mmCIF file of C-alpha atoms in Angstrom:
data_model
loop_
_atom_site.group_PDB
_atom_site.id
_atom_site.type_symbol
_atom_site.label_atom_id
_atom_site.label_comp_id
_atom_site.label_asym_id
_atom_site.label_seq_id
_atom_site.Cartn_x
_atom_site.Cartn_y
_atom_site.Cartn_z
ATOM 1 C CA UNK D 194 103.489 97.671 92.041
ATOM 2 C CA UNK D 195 104.581 94.503 93.849
ATOM 3 C CA UNK D 196 102.087 92.563 95.957
ATOM 4 C CA UNK D 197 102.742 89.422 97.987
ATOM 5 C CA UNK D 198 105.857 87.756 99.340
ATOM 6 C CA UNK D 199 109.191 88.663 97.689
ATOM 7 C CA UNK D 200 110.290 86.385 94.856
ATOM 8 C CA UNK D 201 113.199 86.394 92.448
ATOM 9 C CA UNK D 202 112.245 87.910 89.110
ATOM 10 C CA UNK D 203 110.213 90.801 90.513
ATOM 11 C CA UNK D 204 113.006 93.308 89.969
ATOM 12 C CA UNK D 205 113.764 92.050 86.453
ATOM 13 C CA UNK D 206 110.114 92.585 85.510
ATOM 14 C CA UNK D 207 110.066 96.104 86.979
ATOM 15 C CA UNK D 208 113.295 97.015 85.159
ATOM 16 C CA UNK D 209 111.846 95.860 81.856
ATOM 17 C CA UNK D 210 108.516 97.613 82.504
ATOM 18 C CA UNK D 211 110.145 100.941 83.370
ATOM 19 C CA UNK D 212 112.552 101.088 80.465
ATOM 20 C CA UNK D 213 110.173 99.889 77.763
ATOM 21 C CA UNK D 214 107.422 102.219 79.019
ATOM 22 C CA UNK D 215 109.820 105.158 78.911
ATOM 23 C CA UNK D 216 110.824 104.370 75.324
ATOM 24 C CA UNK D 217 107.128 104.464 74.393
ATOM 25 C CA UNK D 218 106.753 107.937 75.900
ATOM 26 C CA UNK D 219 104.812 107.049 79.051
ATOM 27 C CA UNK D 220 105.314 108.537 82.497
ATOM 28 C CA UNK D 221 106.161 105.699 84.887
ATOM 29 C CA UNK D 222 105.258 105.702 88.581
ATOM 30 C CA UNK D 223 106.538 103.215 91.115
ATOM 31 C CA UNK D 224 104.205 102.395 94.019
ATOM 32 C CA UNK D 225 106.303 101.473 97.059
ATOM 33 C CA UNK D 226 105.202 98.863 99.611
ATOM 34 C CA UNK D 227 102.083 97.791 97.716
ATOM 35 C CA UNK D 228 98.701 99.302 98.608
ATOM 36 C CA UNK D 229 99.981 100.429 102.006
ATOM 37 C CA UNK D 230 102.478 102.680 100.274
ATOM 38 C CA UNK D 231 99.841 103.872 97.822
ATOM 39 C CA UNK D 232 97.574 105.001 100.671
ATOM 40 C CA UNK D 233 100.512 106.834 102.283
ATOM 41 C CA UNK D 234 101.297 108.532 98.991
ATOM 42 C CA UNK D 235 104.623 106.762 98.449
ATOM 43 C CA UNK D 236 104.292 106.940 94.675
ATOM 44 C CA UNK D 237 107.306 108.296 92.815
ATOM 45 C CA UNK D 238 108.411 108.704 89.182
ATOM 46 C CA UNK D 239 110.877 106.055 88.014
ATOM 47 C CA UNK D 240 113.792 106.794 85.699
ATOM 48 C CA UNK D 241 115.948 104.781 83.322
ATOM 49 C CA UNK D 242 119.024 104.782 85.554
ATOM 50 C CA UNK D 243 117.070 104.063 88.723
ATOM 51 C CA UNK D 244 116.509 100.432 87.683
ATOM 52 C CA UNK D 245 120.068 99.802 86.568
ATOM 53 C CA UNK D 246 121.257 96.412 87.838
ATOM 54 C CA UNK D 247 117.827 95.349 89.059
ATOM 55 C CA UNK D 248 117.642 92.254 86.829
ATOM 56 C CA UNK D 249 120.135 90.324 88.948
ATOM 57 C CA UNK D 250 118.740 91.329 92.350
ATOM 58 C CA UNK D 251 116.551 89.094 94.469
ATOM 59 C CA UNK D 252 113.611 90.131 96.631
ATOM 60 C CA UNK D 253 111.650 93.300 95.860
ATOM 61 C CA UNK D 254 113.552 96.579 95.622
ATOM 62 C CA UNK D 255 110.261 98.426 95.158
ATOM 63 C CA UNK D 256 108.894 97.012 98.385
ATOM 64 C CA UNK D 257 106.023 94.576 98.778
ATOM 65 C CA UNK D 258 103.321 93.573 101.260
ATOM 66 C CA UNK D 259 100.994 90.575 101.481
ATOM 67 C CA UNK D 260 97.879 92.771 101.724
ATOM 68 C CA UNK D 261 95.308 92.602 98.939
ATOM 69 C CA UNK D 262 93.143 95.495 97.705
ATOM 70 C CA UNK D 263 90.238 94.972 100.123
ATOM 71 C CA UNK D 264 92.604 94.996 103.094
ATOM 72 C CA UNK D 265 93.745 98.506 102.172
ATOM 73 C CA UNK D 266 90.257 99.736 101.292
ATOM 74 C CA UNK D 267 88.930 99.952 97.733
ATOM 75 C CA UNK D 268 87.640 103.503 98.214
ATOM 76 C CA UNK D 269 91.020 104.781 99.410
ATOM 77 C CA UNK D 270 92.745 103.097 96.472
ATOM 78 C CA UNK D 271 90.319 104.699 94.009
ATOM 79 C CA UNK D 272 91.007 108.159 95.469
ATOM 80 C CA UNK D 273 94.751 107.659 95.088
ATOM 81 C CA UNK D 274 94.337 106.478 91.488
ATOM 82 C CA UNK D 275 92.553 109.774 90.804
ATOM 83 C CA UNK D 276 95.143 111.812 92.703
ATOM 84 C CA UNK D 277 98.088 110.381 90.784
ATOM 85 C CA UNK D 278 96.201 110.240 87.463
ATOM 86 C CA UNK D 279 96.968 106.584 86.853
ATOM 87 C CA UNK D 280 95.889 105.368 83.392
ATOM 88 C CA UNK D 281 97.175 101.802 83.564
ATOM 89 C CA UNK D 282 98.507 99.446 86.220
ATOM 90 C CA UNK D 283 100.860 96.473 86.233
ATOM 91 C CA UNK D 284 100.865 94.321 89.372
ATOM 92 C CA UNK D 285 103.765 91.902 89.827
ATOM 93 C CA UNK D 286 103.227 89.433 92.641
ATOM 94 C CA UNK D 287 101.763 86.194 93.912
ATOM 95 C CA UNK D 288 98.213 85.041 94.598
ATOM 96 C CA UNK D 289 97.512 88.389 96.316
ATOM 97 C CA UNK D 290 98.273 90.167 93.019
ATOM 98 C CA UNK D 291 95.707 88.062 91.162
ATOM 99 C CA UNK D 292 93.185 88.480 93.986
ATOM 100 C CA UNK D 293 93.720 92.253 94.105
ATOM 101 C CA UNK D 294 93.198 92.587 90.355
ATOM 102 C CA UNK D 295 89.983 90.586 90.694
ATOM 103 C CA UNK D 296 88.774 92.767 93.595
ATOM 104 C CA UNK D 297 89.530 95.968 91.696
ATOM 105 C CA UNK D 298 87.611 94.663 88.692
ATOM 106 C CA UNK D 299 84.610 93.787 90.872
ATOM 107 C CA UNK D 300 84.554 97.312 92.353
ATOM 108 C CA UNK D 301 84.597 99.179 89.034
ATOM 109 C CA UNK D 302 80.883 99.983 89.050
ATOM 110 C CA UNK D 303 81.255 102.132 92.153
ATOM 111 C CA UNK D 304 84.634 103.720 91.432
ATOM 112 C CA UNK D 305 85.246 105.165 87.931
ATOM 113 C CA UNK D 306 88.963 105.693 88.587
ATOM 114 C CA UNK D 307 89.364 101.886 88.733
ATOM 115 C CA UNK D 308 88.119 101.586 85.133
ATOM 116 C CA UNK D 309 91.644 101.408 83.743
ATOM 117 C CA UNK D 310 93.513 98.528 82.096
ATOM 118 C CA UNK D 311 95.165 96.324 84.720
ATOM 119 C CA UNK D 312 97.554 93.440 84.073
ATOM 120 C CA UNK D 313 98.857 91.076 86.743
ATOM 121 C CA UNK D 314 102.091 89.122 86.319
ATOM 122 C CA UNK D 315 102.379 85.996 88.528
ATOM 123 C CA UNK D 316 105.520 86.132 90.661
ATOM 124 C CA UNK D 317 105.717 83.678 93.561
ATOM 125 C CA UNK D 318 107.866 80.710 94.514
ATOM 126 C CA UNK D 319 104.713 78.690 95.250
ATOM 127 C CA UNK D 320 103.578 78.629 91.586
ATOM 128 C CA UNK D 321 99.967 78.732 92.800
ATOM 129 C CA UNK D 322 98.526 81.489 90.591
ATOM 130 C CA UNK D 323 95.773 80.399 88.161
ATOM 131 C CA UNK D 324 96.178 81.188 84.476
ATOM 132 C CA UNK D 325 99.879 80.375 84.286
ATOM 133 C CA UNK D 326 101.850 77.134 84.245
ATOM 134 C CA UNK D 327 104.897 78.888 85.675
ATOM 135 C CA UNK D 328 105.264 81.840 88.036
ATOM 136 C CA UNK D 329 108.256 84.113 88.256
ATOM 137 C CA UNK D 330 110.511 83.016 91.104
ATOM 138 C CA UNK D 331 109.482 79.360 91.106
ATOM 139 C CA UNK D 332 112.484 78.296 89.020
ATOM 140 C CA UNK D 333 114.972 80.028 91.326
ATOM 141 C CA UNK D 334 113.319 78.532 94.418
ATOM 142 C CA UNK D 335 113.338 75.083 92.847
ATOM 143 C CA UNK D 336 117.055 75.426 92.141
ATOM 144 C CA UNK D 337 117.678 76.463 95.753
ATOM 145 C CA UNK D 338 115.678 73.548 97.198
ATOM 146 C CA UNK D 339 117.336 70.993 94.943
ATOM 147 C CA UNK D 340 120.772 72.339 95.824
ATOM 148 C CA UNK D 341 119.960 72.205 99.547
ATOM 149 C CA UNK D 342 118.647 68.637 99.266
ATOM 150 C CA UNK D 343 121.826 67.586 97.467
ATOM 151 C CA UNK D 344 123.890 69.160 100.232
ATOM 152 C CA UNK D 345 121.802 67.489 102.917
ATOM 153 C CA UNK D 346 122.343 64.078 101.373
ATOM 154 C CA UNK D 347 126.021 64.832 100.860
ATOM 155 C CA UNK D 348 126.364 65.699 104.537
ATOM 156 C CA UNK D 349 125.652 62.053 105.358
ATOM 157 C CA UNK D 350 128.560 60.782 103.284
ATOM 158 C CA UNK D 351 130.302 58.226 105.460
ATOM 159 C CA UNK D 352 127.236 57.841 107.657
ATOM 160 C CA UNK D 353 125.306 54.772 106.654
ATOM 161 C CA UNK D 354 121.577 54.196 106.658
ATOM 162 C CA UNK D 355 120.092 57.627 107.249
ATOM 163 C CA UNK D 356 116.785 59.082 106.005
ATOM 164 C CA UNK D 357 116.191 62.833 105.811
ATOM 165 C CA UNK D 358 112.739 64.434 106.129
ATOM 166 C CA UNK D 359 112.712 67.962 104.662
ATOM 167 C CA UNK D 360 109.913 70.555 104.671
ATOM 168 C CA UNK D 361 109.451 72.917 101.716
ATOM 169 C CA UNK D 362 107.409 76.109 101.387
ATOM 170 C CA UNK D 363 104.508 76.648 98.998
ATOM 171 C CA UNK D 364 101.396 77.031 101.145
ATOM 172 C CA UNK D 365 98.783 74.507 100.009
ATOM 173 C CA UNK D 366 100.463 74.131 96.597
ATOM 174 C CA UNK D 367 102.759 71.110 96.327
ATOM 175 C CA UNK D 368 104.627 72.237 93.209
ATOM 176 C CA UNK D 369 107.964 72.816 94.937
ATOM 177 C CA UNK D 370 107.881 69.557 96.906
ATOM 178 C CA UNK D 371 106.939 67.521 93.827
ATOM 179 C CA UNK D 372 109.410 69.017 91.358
ATOM 180 C CA UNK D 373 112.222 69.191 93.919
ATOM 181 C CA UNK D 374 111.512 65.570 94.776
ATOM 182 C CA UNK D 375 111.878 64.571 91.144
ATOM 183 C CA UNK D 376 115.037 66.639 90.718
ATOM 184 C CA UNK D 377 116.759 65.430 93.887
ATOM 185 C CA UNK D 378 115.696 61.784 93.692
ATOM 186 C CA UNK D 379 113.413 61.819 96.739
ATOM 187 C CA UNK D 380 111.705 58.620 97.840
ATOM 188 C CA UNK D 381 108.417 60.417 98.529
ATOM 189 C CA UNK D 382 106.882 63.909 98.496
ATOM 190 C CA UNK D 383 103.789 64.584 100.588
ATOM 191 C CA UNK D 384 101.478 67.367 99.376
ATOM 192 C CA UNK D 385 98.007 68.719 100.132
ATOM 193 C CA UNK D 386 96.592 67.959 96.674
ATOM 194 C CA UNK D 387 97.275 64.224 97.026
ATOM 195 C CA UNK D 388 95.771 62.900 100.239
ATOM 196 C CA UNK D 389 97.799 60.427 102.293
ATOM 197 C CA UNK D 390 97.190 58.438 105.455
ATOM 198 C CA UNK D 391 99.310 56.950 108.192
ATOM 199 C CA UNK D 392 99.111 53.676 106.260
ATOM 200 C CA UNK D 393 100.797 55.348 103.307
ATOM 201 C CA UNK D 394 103.520 56.653 105.608
ATOM 202 C CA UNK D 395 104.052 53.173 107.038
ATOM 203 C CA UNK D 396 104.311 51.704 103.523
ATOM 204 C CA UNK D 397 106.976 54.287 102.666
ATOM 205 C CA UNK D 398 108.913 53.301 105.787
ATOM 206 C CA UNK D 399 108.801 49.652 104.716
ATOM 207 C CA UNK D 400 109.858 50.667 101.217
ATOM 208 C CA UNK D 401 112.902 52.505 102.587
ATOM 209 C CA UNK D 402 113.791 49.630 104.902
ATOM 210 C CA UNK D 403 113.654 47.229 101.960
ATOM 211 C CA UNK D 404 115.848 49.462 99.768
ATOM 212 C CA UNK D 405 118.418 49.944 102.505
ATOM 213 C CA UNK D 406 118.471 46.298 103.535
ATOM 214 C CA UNK D 407 118.324 44.595 100.141
ATOM 215 C CA UNK D 408 119.317 47.150 97.497
ATOM 216 C CA UNK D 409 122.388 48.583 99.179
ATOM 217 C CA UNK D 410 120.982 52.124 99.404
ATOM 218 C CA UNK D 411 122.630 54.118 102.201
ATOM 219 C CA UNK D 412 120.562 57.327 102.285
ATOM 220 C CA UNK D 413 116.942 58.317 101.759
ATOM 221 C CA UNK D 414 115.093 61.606 101.277
ATOM 222 C CA UNK D 415 111.457 62.448 101.967
ATOM 223 C CA UNK D 416 109.914 65.867 101.227
ATOM 224 C CA UNK D 417 106.796 67.368 102.759
ATOM 225 C CA UNK D 418 105.013 70.528 101.673
ATOM 226 C CA UNK D 419 104.443 72.882 104.616
ATOM 227 C CA UNK D 420 100.627 72.557 104.561
ATOM 228 C CA UNK D 421 100.337 69.014 103.262
ATOM 229 C CA UNK D 422 98.357 67.912 106.316
ATOM 230 C CA UNK D 423 97.621 69.725 109.565
ATOM 231 C CA UNK D 424 97.971 66.527 111.644
ATOM 232 C CA UNK D 425 100.774 64.713 109.838
ATOM 233 C CA UNK D 426 103.328 67.437 110.448
ATOM 234 C CA UNK D 427 106.975 67.277 109.437
ATOM 235 C CA UNK D 428 107.887 66.505 113.041
ATOM 236 C CA UNK D 429 105.273 63.726 113.204
ATOM 237 C CA UNK D 430 106.524 62.136 109.982
ATOM 238 C CA UNK D 431 110.132 62.357 111.158
ATOM 239 C CA UNK D 432 109.279 60.710 114.479
ATOM 240 C CA UNK D 433 107.207 58.001 112.795
ATOM 241 C CA UNK D 434 110.021 57.179 110.379
ATOM 242 C CA UNK D 435 112.523 57.150 113.263
ATOM 243 C CA UNK D 436 110.391 54.771 115.311
ATOM 244 C CA UNK D 437 109.261 52.406 112.566
ATOM 245 C CA UNK D 438 112.595 52.467 110.721
ATOM 246 C CA UNK D 439 114.728 51.567 113.718
ATOM 247 C CA UNK D 440 117.178 49.819 113.714
ATOM 248 C CA UNK D 441 117.472 49.722 109.917
ATOM 249 C CA UNK D 442 117.969 53.497 109.570
ATOM 250 C CA UNK D 443 118.083 56.717 111.570
ATOM 251 C CA UNK D 444 116.115 59.880 110.734
ATOM 252 C CA UNK D 445 116.957 63.577 110.603
ATOM 253 C CA UNK D 446 114.494 66.462 110.057
ATOM 254 C CA UNK D 447 115.191 69.689 108.147
ATOM 255 C CA UNK D 448 112.840 72.690 107.752
ATOM 256 C CA UNK D 449 114.283 74.584 104.790
ATOM 257 C CA UNK D 450 112.563 77.885 105.647
ATOM 258 C CA UNK D 451 112.897 81.244 103.918
ATOM 259 C CA UNK D 452 116.246 80.404 102.373
ATOM 260 C CA UNK D 453 114.084 79.153 99.482
ATOM 261 C CA UNK D 454 113.057 82.746 98.700
ATOM 262 C CA UNK D 455 116.615 84.063 98.640
ATOM 263 C CA UNK D 456 119.557 83.912 96.303
ATOM 264 C CA UNK D 457 120.137 85.496 92.931
ATOM 265 C CA UNK D 458 117.450 85.036 90.249
ATOM 266 C CA UNK D 459 118.128 82.215 87.819
ATOM 267 C CA UNK D 460 118.714 83.124 84.141
ATOM 268 C CA UNK D 461 115.278 81.674 83.367
ATOM 269 C CA UNK D 462 113.528 83.957 85.875
ATOM 270 C CA UNK D 463 115.488 87.021 84.720
ATOM 271 C CA UNK D 464 114.585 86.463 81.077
ATOM 272 C CA UNK D 465 111.042 85.340 81.890
ATOM 273 C CA UNK D 466 110.394 88.492 83.931
ATOM 274 C CA UNK D 467 111.860 90.684 81.205
ATOM 275 C CA UNK D 468 109.687 89.125 78.504
ATOM 276 C CA UNK D 469 106.516 89.120 80.619
ATOM 277 C CA UNK D 470 106.843 92.808 81.483
ATOM 278 C CA UNK D 471 107.600 93.696 77.854
ATOM 279 C CA UNK D 472 104.414 91.944 76.707
ATOM 280 C CA UNK D 473 102.506 93.640 79.513
ATOM 281 C CA UNK D 474 103.684 97.097 78.406
ATOM 282 C CA UNK D 475 102.629 96.374 74.814
ATOM 283 C CA UNK D 476 99.171 95.337 76.004
ATOM 284 C CA UNK D 477 98.790 98.362 78.291
ATOM 285 C CA UNK D 478 99.913 100.653 75.467
ATOM 286 C CA UNK D 479 97.239 99.221 73.166
ATOM 287 C CA UNK D 480 94.547 99.528 75.853
ATOM 288 C CA UNK D 481 95.496 103.136 76.691
ATOM 289 C CA UNK D 482 95.331 104.102 73.024
ATOM 290 C CA UNK D 483 92.035 102.291 72.548
ATOM 291 C CA UNK D 484 90.197 103.610 75.611
ATOM 292 C CA UNK D 485 91.552 107.155 75.951
ATOM 293 C CA UNK D 486 88.732 109.685 76.337
ATOM 294 C CA UNK D 487 88.606 113.181 74.777
ATOM 295 C CA UNK D 488 88.925 114.616 78.290
ATOM 296 C CA UNK D 489 92.216 112.777 78.813
ATOM 297 C CA UNK D 490 91.753 109.919 81.363
ATOM 298 C CA UNK D 491 91.595 106.296 80.235
ATOM 299 C CA UNK D 492 88.235 104.712 81.077
ATOM 300 C CA UNK D 493 87.013 101.217 80.283
ATOM 301 C CA UNK D 494 84.495 98.944 81.943
ATOM 302 C CA UNK D 495 85.180 95.842 79.862
ATOM 303 C CA UNK D 496 85.972 92.709 81.862
ATOM 304 C CA UNK D 497 88.717 91.773 79.401
ATOM 305 C CA UNK D 498 90.752 94.831 80.411
ATOM 306 C CA UNK D 499 91.686 93.319 83.786
ATOM 307 C CA UNK D 500 93.846 90.353 82.899
ATOM 308 C CA UNK D 501 96.528 88.010 84.113
ATOM 309 C CA UNK D 502 99.501 87.447 81.832
ATOM 310 C CA UNK D 503 100.695 83.875 82.139
ATOM 311 C CA UNK D 504 102.510 81.133 80.300
ATOM 312 C CA UNK D 505 100.194 78.373 79.129
ATOM 313 C CA UNK D 506 101.821 75.545 77.182
ATOM 314 C CA UNK D 507 104.840 77.684 76.247
ATOM 315 C CA UNK D 508 102.739 80.615 75.035
ATOM 316 C CA UNK D 509 102.158 83.920 76.820
ATOM 317 C CA UNK D 510 98.413 84.538 77.141
ATOM 318 C CA UNK D 511 96.261 87.321 78.566
ATOM 319 C CA UNK D 512 93.308 85.843 80.468
ATOM 320 C CA UNK D 513 90.568 87.974 82.102
ATOM 321 C CA UNK D 514 90.658 87.493 85.869
ATOM 322 C CA UNK D 515 86.893 86.911 85.909
ATOM 323 C CA UNK D 516 87.393 83.778 83.808
ATOM 324 C CA UNK D 517 90.144 82.546 86.103
ATOM 325 C CA UNK D 518 88.029 83.027 89.216
ATOM 326 C CA UNK D 519 85.803 80.066 88.322
ATOM 327 C CA UNK D 520 88.792 77.713 88.285
ATOM 328 C CA UNK D 521 90.301 78.952 91.560
ATOM 329 C CA UNK D 522 90.065 77.651 95.106
ATOM 330 C CA UNK D 523 90.233 80.998 96.941
ATOM 331 C CA UNK D 524 90.159 79.311 100.347
ATOM 332 C CA UNK D 525 93.317 77.257 99.727
ATOM 333 C CA UNK D 526 94.744 79.805 97.263
ATOM 334 C CA UNK D 527 95.428 77.300 94.490
ATOM 335 C CA UNK D 528 94.055 76.577 90.991
ATOM 336 C CA UNK D 529 91.558 73.726 90.850
ATOM 337 C CA UNK D 530 93.560 72.101 88.052
ATOM 338 C CA UNK D 531 97.351 71.937 88.037
ATOM 339 C CA UNK D 532 99.391 70.405 85.221
ATOM 340 C CA UNK D 533 102.301 69.163 87.322
ATOM 341 C CA UNK D 534 100.107 66.701 89.245
ATOM 342 C CA UNK D 535 100.498 64.383 86.239
ATOM 343 C CA UNK D 536 104.171 64.069 87.152
ATOM 344 C CA UNK D 537 103.383 62.581 90.557
ATOM 345 C CA UNK D 538 103.452 58.929 89.406
ATOM 346 C CA UNK D 539 107.048 59.423 88.279
ATOM 347 C CA UNK D 540 108.097 59.891 91.897
ATOM 348 C CA UNK D 541 106.997 56.399 92.851
ATOM 349 C CA UNK D 542 108.283 54.829 89.650
ATOM 350 C CA UNK D 543 111.762 56.333 89.965
ATOM 351 C CA UNK D 544 111.886 55.520 93.680
ATOM 352 C CA UNK D 545 111.136 51.898 92.721
ATOM 353 C CA UNK D 546 108.221 51.387 95.056
ATOM 354 C CA UNK D 547 106.993 47.821 95.397
ATOM 355 C CA UNK D 548 103.448 49.233 95.583
ATOM 356 C CA UNK D 549 103.283 51.777 92.793
ATOM 357 C CA UNK D 550 99.686 52.887 93.056
ATOM 358 C CA UNK D 551 99.668 54.936 89.876
ATOM 359 C CA UNK D 552 97.681 54.967 86.663
ATOM 360 C CA UNK D 553 99.312 54.965 83.271
ATOM 361 C CA UNK D 554 98.256 57.758 80.923
ATOM 362 C CA UNK D 555 99.122 55.878 77.752
ATOM 363 C CA UNK D 556 99.303 52.292 76.612
ATOM 364 C CA UNK D 557 102.171 50.766 74.672
ATOM 365 C CA UNK D 558 101.134 50.000 71.101
ATOM 366 C CA UNK D 559 102.565 46.869 69.489
ATOM 367 C CA UNK D 560 104.499 47.800 66.363
ATOM 368 C CA UNK D 561 106.356 44.970 64.608
ATOM 369 C CA UNK D 562 109.194 47.096 63.270
ATOM 370 C CA UNK D 563 109.979 48.297 66.816
ATOM 371 C CA UNK D 564 110.643 44.789 68.132
ATOM 372 C CA UNK D 565 114.028 43.124 68.358
ATOM 373 C CA UNK D 566 114.782 39.549 67.249
ATOM 374 C CA UNK D 567 113.361 38.078 70.438
ATOM 375 C CA UNK D 568 110.096 40.025 70.080
ATOM 376 C CA UNK D 569 110.839 42.490 72.862
ATOM 377 C CA UNK D 570 109.981 46.155 72.494
ATOM 378 C CA UNK D 571 112.851 48.587 72.161
ATOM 379 C CA UNK D 572 112.597 52.016 73.808
#
């Protein structure tokens, strides 16, 4: 089942899940259009040839909705699980997939048919799912944004002294804006996780004016995550830069929109989805064998049988969703701790801000053999 907004890598994961499950002797059902399709009974067997060519397709060929389990009704879902005799479930999707798995786990006491092994695979361009450093689809979206930013800057070739303000997607998660800013050489990236004021915006204007006037820079780029601040909108920032930057530079605004979700999946997302689904099938196979009852159905009430499969420090790990709930901001739909925030200081360093405003994470250690003849350190 897919849940959440479409993202590249979904189809590669489904293809891998179907084919590996079939080789292990399981009957594979595809639930179309998330829980809405489940309630309508749109659950059909999937075959080997049906998923041919899915790895290179974007979006969700199985169909997906942004409704979580409670929206569809837990009781209705439990009845359908019984009707279709489901013994294990893989959910591929964004934050809604994680939330749905958590809601199903919470409702197990009242609905025995939900006591099956469930694994969620994070797949969203926002990269905002807890328990995983990277989500399926985020790499493809990042490639698209970087390519668009390069094209935007290239469009100003021959036009001197212009600053572009571009808005990226991602909800309250600033992953795309931050990493795209690093990749495309942006002068600033405004995100929800790092608070900013109008004073900060004014300092960035002065920084751009100084670079253009004294350093010979002809173009600038500023990124803003879509929900970075409800008052300092992309339009507001663009107008402020236009007013305060005149006559040194002119300003143009670009809202990148849903083009970030499109395109063909990158090789990383195709392989990542294939590997994630393969590991998920292995785990489900072990759980089904372990918790099969003499009567036939698989039944387990253990909290560690509803998990999220994610990549943590280059290793694929299964983490119970109950554990992840404590480290999640459900209101803003983001993890409370995010590794990429440590990269934020690089933005200001590489943009050569006169006011850096960052903290170093390590100190240089004096080592005699690493000094040249004049006593300077060599890097």
